[in-house]
Amino acid sequence: MTAGAAMGEAIGIFMLHPETFAGSIAAGYQNPFAGYVAGRGGVLGEATGTTVASIFAIFEPNFIRAMWDEGRAVRGAAGAAQVYWDQAAEFGRKYLAAAPGADRIAALGEKIIAAAPIVGLPMYAGWREMPLASEAPARALQVMFVLRELRADVHFNVLANSGITPVEAHMLHGGRDYTAMFGWTEPFADGADKTDRYAAVEEATNRRMAAVFDAALQLDEAEELARFSAAALDRLRVNVPPAG
């Protein structure tokens, strides 16, 4: 799953970068996290904060409710999603302009999006309906965004049925600071007795994503997508100004 890992990290750079937060503030969101939650969740429509929290499965629910309500009040759900989508396009346009194979990332990624099921995958189902930018660098990042949401939904489904709590998952994956980033507060259960179970969750997620990719792409296409996705990530690492 080289392509999926590279895409996930590339979109993580976009989501967490100060430029993205600044763009949310410029769009009227006083708290950039309100812009993030309303923007990313906006494709769910005018849902309640509780509904959105259930889909943002690994975040502290009260945090999501508060950020959703604050963010939705600015531009509504659809308006927030459009702002975030435009930000993703602009980030790709700016930082992937010289990336090799951006057009192929878009074309091959769109084949996966067209073939992948939507059942039980609400965030992915919403984002796949958004119109894509015409320019290859912008379109490529948007396609990677949609595929990242696909993996997130798949992962959340597996995790929710594993008996591992979100806090335990975060602690096993990234530790205390990482857990706090998702709105959770101490004390944190470390999940030390569920290490093998968490590894099984990751394996099941990767296995399902591999099946989705394999159903849509030929082997040479999958290898091409992995190669160009890794190159796009390298380009972002070089071109995007470091945070802080």
PDB file of N, CA, C and O in Angstrom, residues 48-122:
ATOM      1  N   THR A  48     -26.375  17.103  12.721  1.00  0.00           N
ATOM      2  CA  THR A  48     -26.115  17.536  14.085  1.00  0.00           C
ATOM      3  C   THR A  48     -24.651  17.286  14.442  1.00  0.00           C
ATOM      4  O   THR A  48     -23.975  16.457  13.823  1.00  0.00           O
ATOM      5  N   GLY A  49     -24.188  17.986  15.459  1.00  0.00           N
ATOM      6  CA  GLY A  49     -22.820  17.778  15.920  1.00  0.00           C
ATOM      7  C   GLY A  49     -22.590  16.359  16.402  1.00  0.00           C
ATOM      8  O   GLY A  49     -21.502  15.803  16.229  1.00  0.00           O
ATOM      9  N   THR A  50     -23.602  15.752  16.992  1.00  0.00           N
ATOM     10  CA  THR A  50     -23.477  14.371  17.459  1.00  0.00           C
ATOM     11  C   THR A  50     -23.293  13.419  16.293  1.00  0.00           C
ATOM     12  O   THR A  50     -22.467  12.491  16.351  1.00  0.00           O
ATOM     13  N   THR A  51     -24.035  13.643  15.204  1.00  0.00           N
ATOM     14  CA  THR A  51     -23.880  12.803  14.021  1.00  0.00           C
ATOM     15  C   THR A  51     -22.476  12.945  13.448  1.00  0.00           C
ATOM     16  O   THR A  51     -21.826  11.944  13.115  1.00  0.00           O
ATOM     17  N   VAL A  52     -22.004  14.159  13.342  1.00  0.00           N
ATOM     18  CA  VAL A  52     -20.670  14.392  12.794  1.00  0.00           C
ATOM     19  C   VAL A  52     -19.608  13.768  13.698  1.00  0.00           C
ATOM     20  O   VAL A  52     -18.646  13.160  13.223  1.00  0.00           O
ATOM     21  N   ALA A  53     -19.784  13.902  15.013  1.00  0.00           N
ATOM     22  CA  ALA A  53     -18.826  13.311  15.947  1.00  0.00           C
ATOM     23  C   ALA A  53     -18.758  11.797  15.786  1.00  0.00           C
ATOM     24  O   ALA A  53     -17.684  11.194  15.929  1.00  0.00           O
ATOM     25  N   SER A  54     -19.887  11.180  15.485  1.00  0.00           N
ATOM     26  CA  SER A  54     -19.890   9.726  15.314  1.00  0.00           C
ATOM     27  C   SER A  54     -19.092   9.307  14.084  1.00  0.00           C
ATOM     28  O   SER A  54     -18.549   8.195  14.038  1.00  0.00           O
ATOM     29  N   ILE A  55     -19.011  10.192  13.099  1.00  0.00           N
ATOM     30  CA  ILE A  55     -18.285   9.891  11.861  1.00  0.00           C
ATOM     31  C   ILE A  55     -16.814  10.283  11.966  1.00  0.00           C
ATOM     32  O   ILE A  55     -15.943   9.592  11.431  1.00  0.00           O
ATOM     33  N   PHE A  56     -16.534  11.368  12.689  1.00  0.00           N
ATOM     34  CA  PHE A  56     -15.143  11.716  13.024  1.00  0.00           C
ATOM     35  C   PHE A  56     -14.728  10.823  14.199  1.00  0.00           C
ATOM     36  O   PHE A  56     -14.397  11.287  15.288  1.00  0.00           O
ATOM     37  N   ALA A  57     -14.683   9.549  13.979  1.00  0.00           N
ATOM     38  CA  ALA A  57     -14.750   8.570  15.050  1.00  0.00           C
ATOM     39  C   ALA A  57     -13.612   8.617  16.054  1.00  0.00           C
ATOM     40  O   ALA A  57     -13.775   8.178  17.195  1.00  0.00           O
ATOM     41  N   ILE A  58     -12.465   9.151  15.669  1.00  0.00           N
ATOM     42  CA  ILE A  58     -11.308   9.082  16.550  1.00  0.00           C
ATOM     43  C   ILE A  58     -11.064  10.382  17.312  1.00  0.00           C
ATOM     44  O   ILE A  58     -10.086  10.497  18.053  1.00  0.00           O
ATOM     45  N   PHE A  59     -11.952  11.352  17.144  1.00  0.00           N
ATOM     46  CA  PHE A  59     -11.854  12.624  17.852  1.00  0.00           C
ATOM     47  C   PHE A  59     -12.743  12.611  19.097  1.00  0.00           C
ATOM     48  O   PHE A  59     -13.750  11.890  19.142  1.00  0.00           O
ATOM     49  N   GLU A  60     -12.387  13.430  20.080  1.00  0.00           N
ATOM     50  CA  GLU A  60     -13.218  13.571  21.275  1.00  0.00           C
ATOM     51  C   GLU A  60     -14.554  14.191  20.860  1.00  0.00           C
ATOM     52  O   GLU A  60     -14.577  15.244  20.224  1.00  0.00           O
ATOM     53  N   PRO A  61     -15.681  13.546  21.172  1.00  0.00           N
ATOM     54  CA  PRO A  61     -16.974  13.984  20.630  1.00  0.00           C
ATOM     55  C   PRO A  61     -17.364  15.416  20.970  1.00  0.00           C
ATOM     56  O   PRO A  61     -17.896  16.135  20.108  1.00  0.00           O
ATOM     57  N   ASN A  62     -17.134  15.858  22.204  1.00  0.00           N
ATOM     58  CA  ASN A  62     -17.514  17.216  22.566  1.00  0.00           C
ATOM     59  C   ASN A  62     -16.717  18.262  21.789  1.00  0.00           C
ATOM     60  O   ASN A  62     -17.241  19.326  21.447  1.00  0.00           O
ATOM     61  N   PHE A  63     -15.465  17.953  21.523  1.00  0.00           N
ATOM     62  CA  PHE A  63     -14.634  18.840  20.699  1.00  0.00           C
ATOM     63  C   PHE A  63     -15.224  18.975  19.300  1.00  0.00           C
ATOM     64  O   PHE A  63     -15.354  20.081  18.761  1.00  0.00           O
ATOM     65  N   ILE A  64     -15.602  17.851  18.702  1.00  0.00           N
ATOM     66  CA  ILE A  64     -16.166  17.889  17.361  1.00  0.00           C
ATOM     67  C   ILE A  64     -17.496  18.628  17.352  1.00  0.00           C
ATOM     68  O   ILE A  64     -17.765  19.446  16.459  1.00  0.00           O
ATOM     69  N   ARG A  65     -18.341  18.378  18.340  1.00  0.00           N
ATOM     70  CA  ARG A  65     -19.631  19.076  18.398  1.00  0.00           C
ATOM     71  C   ARG A  65     -19.427  20.586  18.438  1.00  0.00           C
ATOM     72  O   ARG A  65     -20.086  21.345  17.712  1.00  0.00           O
ATOM     73  N   ALA A  66     -18.514  21.030  19.290  1.00  0.00           N
ATOM     74  CA  ALA A  66     -18.275  22.468  19.444  1.00  0.00           C
ATOM     75  C   ALA A  66     -17.720  23.074  18.165  1.00  0.00           C
ATOM     76  O   ALA A  66     -18.165  24.143  17.714  1.00  0.00           O
ATOM     77  N   MET A  67     -16.735  22.413  17.555  1.00  0.00           N
ATOM     78  CA  MET A  67     -16.123  22.940  16.341  1.00  0.00           C
ATOM     79  C   MET A  67     -17.095  22.900  15.160  1.00  0.00           C
ATOM     80  O   MET A  67     -17.104  23.798  14.315  1.00  0.00           O
ATOM     81  N   TRP A  68     -17.922  21.883  15.101  1.00  0.00           N
ATOM     82  CA  TRP A  68     -18.914  21.780  14.036  1.00  0.00           C
ATOM     83  C   TRP A  68     -19.942  22.912  14.148  1.00  0.00           C
ATOM     84  O   TRP A  68     -20.231  23.583  13.161  1.00  0.00           O
ATOM     85  N   ASP A  69     -20.462  23.094  15.334  1.00  0.00           N
ATOM     86  CA  ASP A  69     -21.471  24.143  15.513  1.00  0.00           C
ATOM     87  C   ASP A  69     -20.893  25.523  15.219  1.00  0.00           C
ATOM     88  O   ASP A  69     -21.532  26.365  14.566  1.00  0.00           O
ATOM     89  N   GLU A  70     -19.661  25.763  15.701  1.00  0.00           N
ATOM     90  CA  GLU A  70     -19.023  27.054  15.450  1.00  0.00           C
ATOM     91  C   GLU A  70     -18.732  27.238  13.963  1.00  0.00           C
ATOM     92  O   GLU A  70     -18.991  28.309  13.386  1.00  0.00           O
ATOM     93  N   GLY A  71     -18.198  26.222  13.334  1.00  0.00           N
ATOM     94  CA  GLY A  71     -17.835  26.329  11.930  1.00  0.00           C
ATOM     95  C   GLY A  71     -19.038  26.398  11.013  1.00  0.00           C
ATOM     96  O   GLY A  71     -19.066  27.181  10.054  1.00  0.00           O
ATOM     97  N   ARG A  72     -20.058  25.620  11.287  1.00  0.00           N
ATOM     98  CA  ARG A  72     -21.242  25.604  10.427  1.00  0.00           C
ATOM     99  C   ARG A  72     -21.967  26.944  10.445  1.00  0.00           C
ATOM    100  O   ARG A  72     -22.615  27.327   9.466  1.00  0.00           O
ATOM    101  N   ALA A  73     -21.830  27.665  11.558  1.00  0.00           N
ATOM    102  CA  ALA A  73     -22.500  28.972  11.662  1.00  0.00           C
ATOM    103  C   ALA A  73     -21.917  30.006  10.708  1.00  0.00           C
ATOM    104  O   ALA A  73     -22.562  31.007  10.411  1.00  0.00           O
ATOM    105  N   VAL A  74     -20.715  29.781  10.215  1.00  0.00           N
ATOM    106  CA  VAL A  74     -20.043  30.767   9.366  1.00  0.00           C
ATOM    107  C   VAL A  74     -20.565  30.724   7.935  1.00  0.00           C
ATOM    108  O   VAL A  74     -20.966  31.746   7.370  1.00  0.00           O
ATOM    109  N   ARG A  75     -20.565  29.547   7.318  1.00  0.00           N
ATOM    110  CA  ARG A  75     -20.933  29.424   5.898  1.00  0.00           C
ATOM    111  C   ARG A  75     -21.882  28.263   5.631  1.00  0.00           C
ATOM    112  O   ARG A  75     -22.164  27.954   4.461  1.00  0.00           O
ATOM    113  N   GLY A  76     -22.359  27.604   6.679  1.00  0.00           N
ATOM    114  CA  GLY A  76     -23.148  26.407   6.472  1.00  0.00           C
ATOM    115  C   GLY A  76     -22.260  25.228   6.118  1.00  0.00           C
ATOM    116  O   GLY A  76     -21.051  25.376   5.917  1.00  0.00           O
ATOM    117  N   ALA A  77     -22.853  24.056   6.030  1.00  0.00           N
ATOM    118  CA  ALA A  77     -22.078  22.845   5.754  1.00  0.00           C
ATOM    119  C   ALA A  77     -21.523  22.843   4.335  1.00  0.00           C
ATOM    120  O   ALA A  77     -20.321  22.629   4.122  1.00  0.00           O
ATOM    121  N   ALA A  78     -22.381  23.080   3.357  1.00  0.00           N
ATOM    122  CA  ALA A  78     -21.926  23.037   1.964  1.00  0.00           C
ATOM    123  C   ALA A  78     -20.898  24.122   1.678  1.00  0.00           C
ATOM    124  O   ALA A  78     -19.907  23.886   0.971  1.00  0.00           O
ATOM    125  N   GLY A  79     -21.104  25.315   2.247  1.00  0.00           N
ATOM    126  CA  GLY A  79     -20.151  26.395   2.044  1.00  0.00           C
ATOM    127  C   GLY A  79     -18.795  26.076   2.646  1.00  0.00           C
ATOM    128  O   GLY A  79     -17.752  26.381   2.056  1.00  0.00           O
ATOM    129  N   ALA A  80     -18.801  25.447   3.826  1.00  0.00           N
ATOM    130  CA  ALA A  80     -17.544  25.069   4.468  1.00  0.00           C
ATOM    131  C   ALA A  80     -16.805  24.024   3.643  1.00  0.00           C
ATOM    132  O   ALA A  80     -15.578  24.088   3.476  1.00  0.00           O
ATOM    133  N   ALA A  81     -17.538  23.041   3.128  1.00  0.00           N
ATOM    134  CA  ALA A  81     -16.915  22.007   2.298  1.00  0.00           C
ATOM    135  C   ALA A  81     -16.294  22.610   1.050  1.00  0.00           C
ATOM    136  O   ALA A  81     -15.188  22.234   0.647  1.00  0.00           O
ATOM    137  N   GLN A  82     -16.980  23.559   0.446  1.00  0.00           N
ATOM    138  CA  GLN A  82     -16.454  24.182  -0.765  1.00  0.00           C
ATOM    139  C   GLN A  82     -15.172  24.969  -0.471  1.00  0.00           C
ATOM    140  O   GLN A  82     -14.211  24.922  -1.257  1.00  0.00           O
ATOM    141  N   VAL A  83     -15.151  25.691   0.640  1.00  0.00           N
ATOM    142  CA  VAL A  83     -13.944  26.422   1.028  1.00  0.00           C
ATOM    143  C   VAL A  83     -12.775  25.454   1.193  1.00  0.00           C
ATOM    144  O   VAL A  83     -11.667  25.682   0.682  1.00  0.00           O
ATOM    145  N   TYR A  84     -13.015  24.347   1.882  1.00  0.00           N
ATOM    146  CA  TYR A  84     -11.938  23.394   2.148  1.00  0.00           C
ATOM    147  C   TYR A  84     -11.474  22.731   0.850  1.00  0.00           C
ATOM    148  O   TYR A  84     -10.280  22.512   0.640  1.00  0.00           O
ATOM    149  N   TRP A  85     -12.420  22.430  -0.029  1.00  0.00           N
ATOM    150  CA  TRP A  85     -12.103  21.824  -1.313  1.00  0.00           C
ATOM    151  C   TRP A  85     -11.262  22.759  -2.176  1.00  0.00           C
ATOM    152  O   TRP A  85     -10.306  22.337  -2.822  1.00  0.00           O
ATOM    153  N   ASP A  86     -11.634  24.020  -2.163  1.00  0.00           N
ATOM    154  CA  ASP A  86     -10.857  25.018  -2.906  1.00  0.00           C
ATOM    155  C   ASP A  86      -9.461  25.174  -2.313  1.00  0.00           C
ATOM    156  O   ASP A  86      -8.479  25.382  -3.051  1.00  0.00           O
ATOM    157  N   GLN A  87      -9.361  25.092  -0.997  1.00  0.00           N
ATOM    158  CA  GLN A  87      -8.045  25.158  -0.360  1.00  0.00           C
ATOM    159  C   GLN A  87      -7.170  23.980  -0.794  1.00  0.00           C
ATOM    160  O   GLN A  87      -5.976  24.152  -1.058  1.00  0.00           O
ATOM    161  N   ALA A  88      -7.756  22.801  -0.866  1.00  0.00           N
ATOM    162  CA  ALA A  88      -6.996  21.627  -1.298  1.00  0.00           C
ATOM    163  C   ALA A  88      -6.507  21.816  -2.730  1.00  0.00           C
ATOM    164  O   ALA A  88      -5.347  21.514  -3.048  1.00  0.00           O
ATOM    165  N   ALA A  89      -7.385  22.322  -3.580  1.00  0.00           N
ATOM    166  CA  ALA A  89      -6.987  22.558  -4.970  1.00  0.00           C
ATOM    167  C   ALA A  89      -5.845  23.561  -5.051  1.00  0.00           C
ATOM    168  O   ALA A  89      -4.864  23.349  -5.787  1.00  0.00           O
ATOM    169  N   GLU A  90      -5.949  24.637  -4.313  1.00  0.00           N
ATOM    170  CA  GLU A  90      -4.918  25.667  -4.360  1.00  0.00           C
ATOM    171  C   GLU A  90      -3.595  25.148  -3.803  1.00  0.00           C
ATOM    172  O   GLU A  90      -2.518  25.495  -4.321  1.00  0.00           O
ATOM    173  N   PHE A  91      -3.645  24.325  -2.770  1.00  0.00           N
ATOM    174  CA  PHE A  91      -2.431  23.748  -2.194  1.00  0.00           C
ATOM    175  C   PHE A  91      -1.735  22.874  -3.242  1.00  0.00           C
ATOM    176  O   PHE A  91      -0.509  22.945  -3.419  1.00  0.00           O
ATOM    177  N   GLY A  92      -2.510  22.062  -3.950  1.00  0.00           N
ATOM    178  CA  GLY A  92      -1.933  21.247  -5.008  1.00  0.00           C
ATOM    179  C   GLY A  92      -1.402  22.086  -6.152  1.00  0.00           C
ATOM    180  O   GLY A  92      -0.320  21.827  -6.691  1.00  0.00           O
ATOM    181  N   ARG A  93      -2.172  23.085  -6.528  1.00  0.00           N
ATOM    182  CA  ARG A  93      -1.766  23.980  -7.620  1.00  0.00           C
ATOM    183  C   ARG A  93      -0.437  24.652  -7.306  1.00  0.00           C
ATOM    184  O   ARG A  93       0.420  24.824  -8.178  1.00  0.00           O
ATOM    185  N   LYS A  94      -0.262  25.019  -6.036  1.00  0.00           N
ATOM    186  CA  LYS A  94       0.924  25.762  -5.616  1.00  0.00           C
ATOM    187  C   LYS A  94       2.133  24.854  -5.427  1.00  0.00           C
ATOM    188  O   LYS A  94       3.253  25.205  -5.827  1.00  0.00           O
ATOM    189  N   TYR A  95       1.918  23.681  -4.834  1.00  0.00           N
ATOM    190  CA  TYR A  95       3.063  22.878  -4.412  1.00  0.00           C
ATOM    191  C   TYR A  95       3.303  21.607  -5.237  1.00  0.00           C
ATOM    192  O   TYR A  95       4.341  20.960  -5.072  1.00  0.00           O
ATOM    193  N   LEU A  96       2.376  21.255  -6.113  1.00  0.00           N
ATOM    194  CA  LEU A  96       2.593  20.079  -6.961  1.00  0.00           C
ATOM    195  C   LEU A  96       2.733  20.467  -8.432  1.00  0.00           C
ATOM    196  O   LEU A  96       2.675  19.606  -9.309  1.00  0.00           O
ATOM    197  N   ALA A  97       2.939  21.747  -8.696  1.00  0.00           N
ATOM    198  CA  ALA A  97       3.001  22.226 -10.075  1.00  0.00           C
ATOM    199  C   ALA A  97       4.084  21.517 -10.883  1.00  0.00           C
ATOM    200  O   ALA A  97       3.916  21.263 -12.071  1.00  0.00           O
ATOM    201  N   ALA A  98       5.189  21.188 -10.239  1.00  0.00           N
ATOM    202  CA  ALA A  98       6.299  20.547 -10.953  1.00  0.00           C
ATOM    203  C   ALA A  98       6.412  19.062 -10.648  1.00  0.00           C
ATOM    204  O   ALA A  98       7.393  18.420 -11.019  1.00  0.00           O
ATOM    205  N   ALA A  99       5.407  18.505  -9.984  1.00  0.00           N
ATOM    206  CA  ALA A  99       5.473  17.085  -9.617  1.00  0.00           C
ATOM    207  C   ALA A  99       5.271  16.211 -10.850  1.00  0.00           C
ATOM    208  O   ALA A  99       4.340  16.434 -11.628  1.00  0.00           O
ATOM    209  N   PRO A 100       6.127  15.222 -11.044  1.00  0.00           N
ATOM    210  CA  PRO A 100       5.944  14.340 -12.205  1.00  0.00           C
ATOM    211  C   PRO A 100       4.707  13.466 -12.018  1.00  0.00           C
ATOM    212  O   PRO A 100       4.417  12.988 -10.929  1.00  0.00           O
ATOM    213  N   GLY A 101       3.956  13.282 -13.087  1.00  0.00           N
ATOM    214  CA  GLY A 101       2.848  12.338 -13.063  1.00  0.00           C
ATOM    215  C   GLY A 101       1.609  12.791 -12.331  1.00  0.00           C
ATOM    216  O   GLY A 101       0.760  11.952 -11.994  1.00  0.00           O
ATOM    217  N   ALA A 102       1.441  14.086 -12.097  1.00  0.00           N
ATOM    218  CA  ALA A 102       0.238  14.544 -11.405  1.00  0.00           C
ATOM    219  C   ALA A 102      -1.016  14.148 -12.177  1.00  0.00           C
ATOM    220  O   ALA A 102      -2.035  13.766 -11.581  1.00  0.00           O
ATOM    221  N   ASP A 103      -0.934  14.215 -13.510  1.00  0.00           N
ATOM    222  CA  ASP A 103      -2.094  13.828 -14.319  1.00  0.00           C
ATOM    223  C   ASP A 103      -2.417  12.352 -14.166  1.00  0.00           C
ATOM    224  O   ASP A 103      -3.585  11.945 -14.170  1.00  0.00           O
ATOM    225  N   ARG A 104      -1.390  11.532 -13.976  1.00  0.00           N
ATOM    226  CA  ARG A 104      -1.613  10.089 -13.809  1.00  0.00           C
ATOM    227  C   ARG A 104      -2.152   9.767 -12.412  1.00  0.00           C
ATOM    228  O   ARG A 104      -2.963   8.851 -12.252  1.00  0.00           O
ATOM    229  N   ILE A 105      -1.710  10.502 -11.404  1.00  0.00           N
ATOM    230  CA  ILE A 105      -2.295  10.323 -10.076  1.00  0.00           C
ATOM    231  C   ILE A 105      -3.795  10.568 -10.149  1.00  0.00           C
ATOM    232  O   ILE A 105      -4.604   9.787  -9.617  1.00  0.00           O
ATOM    233  N   ALA A 106      -4.165  11.657 -10.819  1.00  0.00           N
ATOM    234  CA  ALA A 106      -5.581  11.991 -10.938  1.00  0.00           C
ATOM    235  C   ALA A 106      -6.333  10.912 -11.720  1.00  0.00           C
ATOM    236  O   ALA A 106      -7.380  10.416 -11.277  1.00  0.00           O
ATOM    237  N   ALA A 107      -5.804  10.527 -12.865  1.00  0.00           N
ATOM    238  CA  ALA A 107      -6.507   9.570 -13.727  1.00  0.00           C
ATOM    239  C   ALA A 107      -6.652   8.203 -13.060  1.00  0.00           C
ATOM    240  O   ALA A 107      -7.740   7.597 -13.072  1.00  0.00           O
ATOM    241  N   LEU A 108      -5.573   7.709 -12.475  1.00  0.00           N
ATOM    242  CA  LEU A 108      -5.622   6.387 -11.842  1.00  0.00           C
ATOM    243  C   LEU A 108      -6.433   6.429 -10.548  1.00  0.00           C
ATOM    244  O   LEU A 108      -7.187   5.500 -10.245  1.00  0.00           O
ATOM    245  N   GLY A 109      -6.277   7.512  -9.796  1.00  0.00           N
ATOM    246  CA  GLY A 109      -7.065   7.651  -8.584  1.00  0.00           C
ATOM    247  C   GLY A 109      -8.551   7.723  -8.866  1.00  0.00           C
ATOM    248  O   GLY A 109      -9.374   7.166  -8.127  1.00  0.00           O
ATOM    249  N   GLU A 110      -8.901   8.387  -9.963  1.00  0.00           N
ATOM    250  CA  GLU A 110     -10.317   8.482 -10.333  1.00  0.00           C
ATOM    251  C   GLU A 110     -10.883   7.117 -10.727  1.00  0.00           C
ATOM    252  O   GLU A 110     -12.080   6.857 -10.531  1.00  0.00           O
ATOM    253  N   LYS A 111     -10.063   6.250 -11.273  1.00  0.00           N
ATOM    254  CA  LYS A 111     -10.518   4.895 -11.562  1.00  0.00           C
ATOM    255  C   LYS A 111     -10.893   4.164 -10.281  1.00  0.00           C
ATOM    256  O   LYS A 111     -11.895   3.434 -10.233  1.00  0.00           O
ATOM    257  N   ILE A 112     -10.095   4.354  -9.237  1.00  0.00           N
ATOM    258  CA  ILE A 112     -10.395   3.732  -7.950  1.00  0.00           C
ATOM    259  C   ILE A 112     -11.674   4.311  -7.368  1.00  0.00           C
ATOM    260  O   ILE A 112     -12.556   3.585  -6.885  1.00  0.00           O
ATOM    261  N   ILE A 113     -11.799   5.636  -7.412  1.00  0.00           N
ATOM    262  CA  ILE A 113     -12.980   6.302  -6.867  1.00  0.00           C
ATOM    263  C   ILE A 113     -14.245   5.826  -7.573  1.00  0.00           C
ATOM    264  O   ILE A 113     -15.283   5.593  -6.941  1.00  0.00           O
ATOM    265  N   ALA A 114     -14.163   5.652  -8.880  1.00  0.00           N
ATOM    266  CA  ALA A 114     -15.331   5.206  -9.641  1.00  0.00           C
ATOM    267  C   ALA A 114     -15.744   3.786  -9.286  1.00  0.00           C
ATOM    268  O   ALA A 114     -16.933   3.441  -9.353  1.00  0.00           O
ATOM    269  N   ALA A 115     -14.763   2.967  -8.891  1.00  0.00           N
ATOM    270  CA  ALA A 115     -15.043   1.552  -8.644  1.00  0.00           C
ATOM    271  C   ALA A 115     -15.329   1.224  -7.183  1.00  0.00           C
ATOM    272  O   ALA A 115     -15.975   0.215  -6.893  1.00  0.00           O
ATOM    273  N   ALA A 116     -14.829   2.046  -6.272  1.00  0.00           N
ATOM    274  CA  ALA A 116     -14.938   1.720  -4.845  1.00  0.00           C
ATOM    275  C   ALA A 116     -16.381   1.853  -4.363  1.00  0.00           C
ATOM    276  O   ALA A 116     -17.094   2.773  -4.765  1.00  0.00           O
ATOM    277  N   PRO A 117     -16.828   0.969  -3.476  1.00  0.00           N
ATOM    278  CA  PRO A 117     -18.191   1.061  -2.948  1.00  0.00           C
ATOM    279  C   PRO A 117     -18.322   2.217  -1.970  1.00  0.00           C
ATOM    280  O   PRO A 117     -17.327   2.736  -1.467  1.00  0.00           O
ATOM    281  N   ILE A 118     -19.569   2.612  -1.708  1.00  0.00           N
ATOM    282  CA  ILE A 118     -19.804   3.711  -0.771  1.00  0.00           C
ATOM    283  C   ILE A 118     -20.498   3.249   0.504  1.00  0.00           C
ATOM    284  O   ILE A 118     -20.606   4.023   1.456  1.00  0.00           O
ATOM    285  N   VAL A 119     -20.952   2.004   0.561  1.00  0.00           N
ATOM    286  CA  VAL A 119     -21.742   1.535   1.705  1.00  0.00           C
ATOM    287  C   VAL A 119     -20.920   1.611   2.991  1.00  0.00           C
ATOM    288  O   VAL A 119     -19.808   1.078   3.076  1.00  0.00           O
ATOM    289  N   GLY A 120     -21.452   2.300   3.986  1.00  0.00           N
ATOM    290  CA  GLY A 120     -20.782   2.419   5.272  1.00  0.00           C
ATOM    291  C   GLY A 120     -19.590   3.343   5.273  1.00  0.00           C
ATOM    292  O   GLY A 120     -18.812   3.340   6.223  1.00  0.00           O
ATOM    293  N   LEU A 121     -19.450   4.155   4.225  1.00  0.00           N
ATOM    294  CA  LEU A 121     -18.289   5.039   4.074  1.00  0.00           C
ATOM    295  C   LEU A 121     -18.773   6.472   3.839  1.00  0.00           C
ATOM    296  O   LEU A 121     -18.623   7.024   2.753  1.00  0.00           O
ATOM    297  N   PRO A 122     -19.349   7.117   4.844  1.00  0.00           N
ATOM    298  CA  PRO A 122     -20.070   8.379   4.628  1.00  0.00           C
ATOM    299  C   PRO A 122     -19.208   9.549   4.195  1.00  0.00           C
ATOM    300  O   PRO A 122     -19.607  10.326   3.318  1.00  0.00           O
TER     301      PRO A 122
END
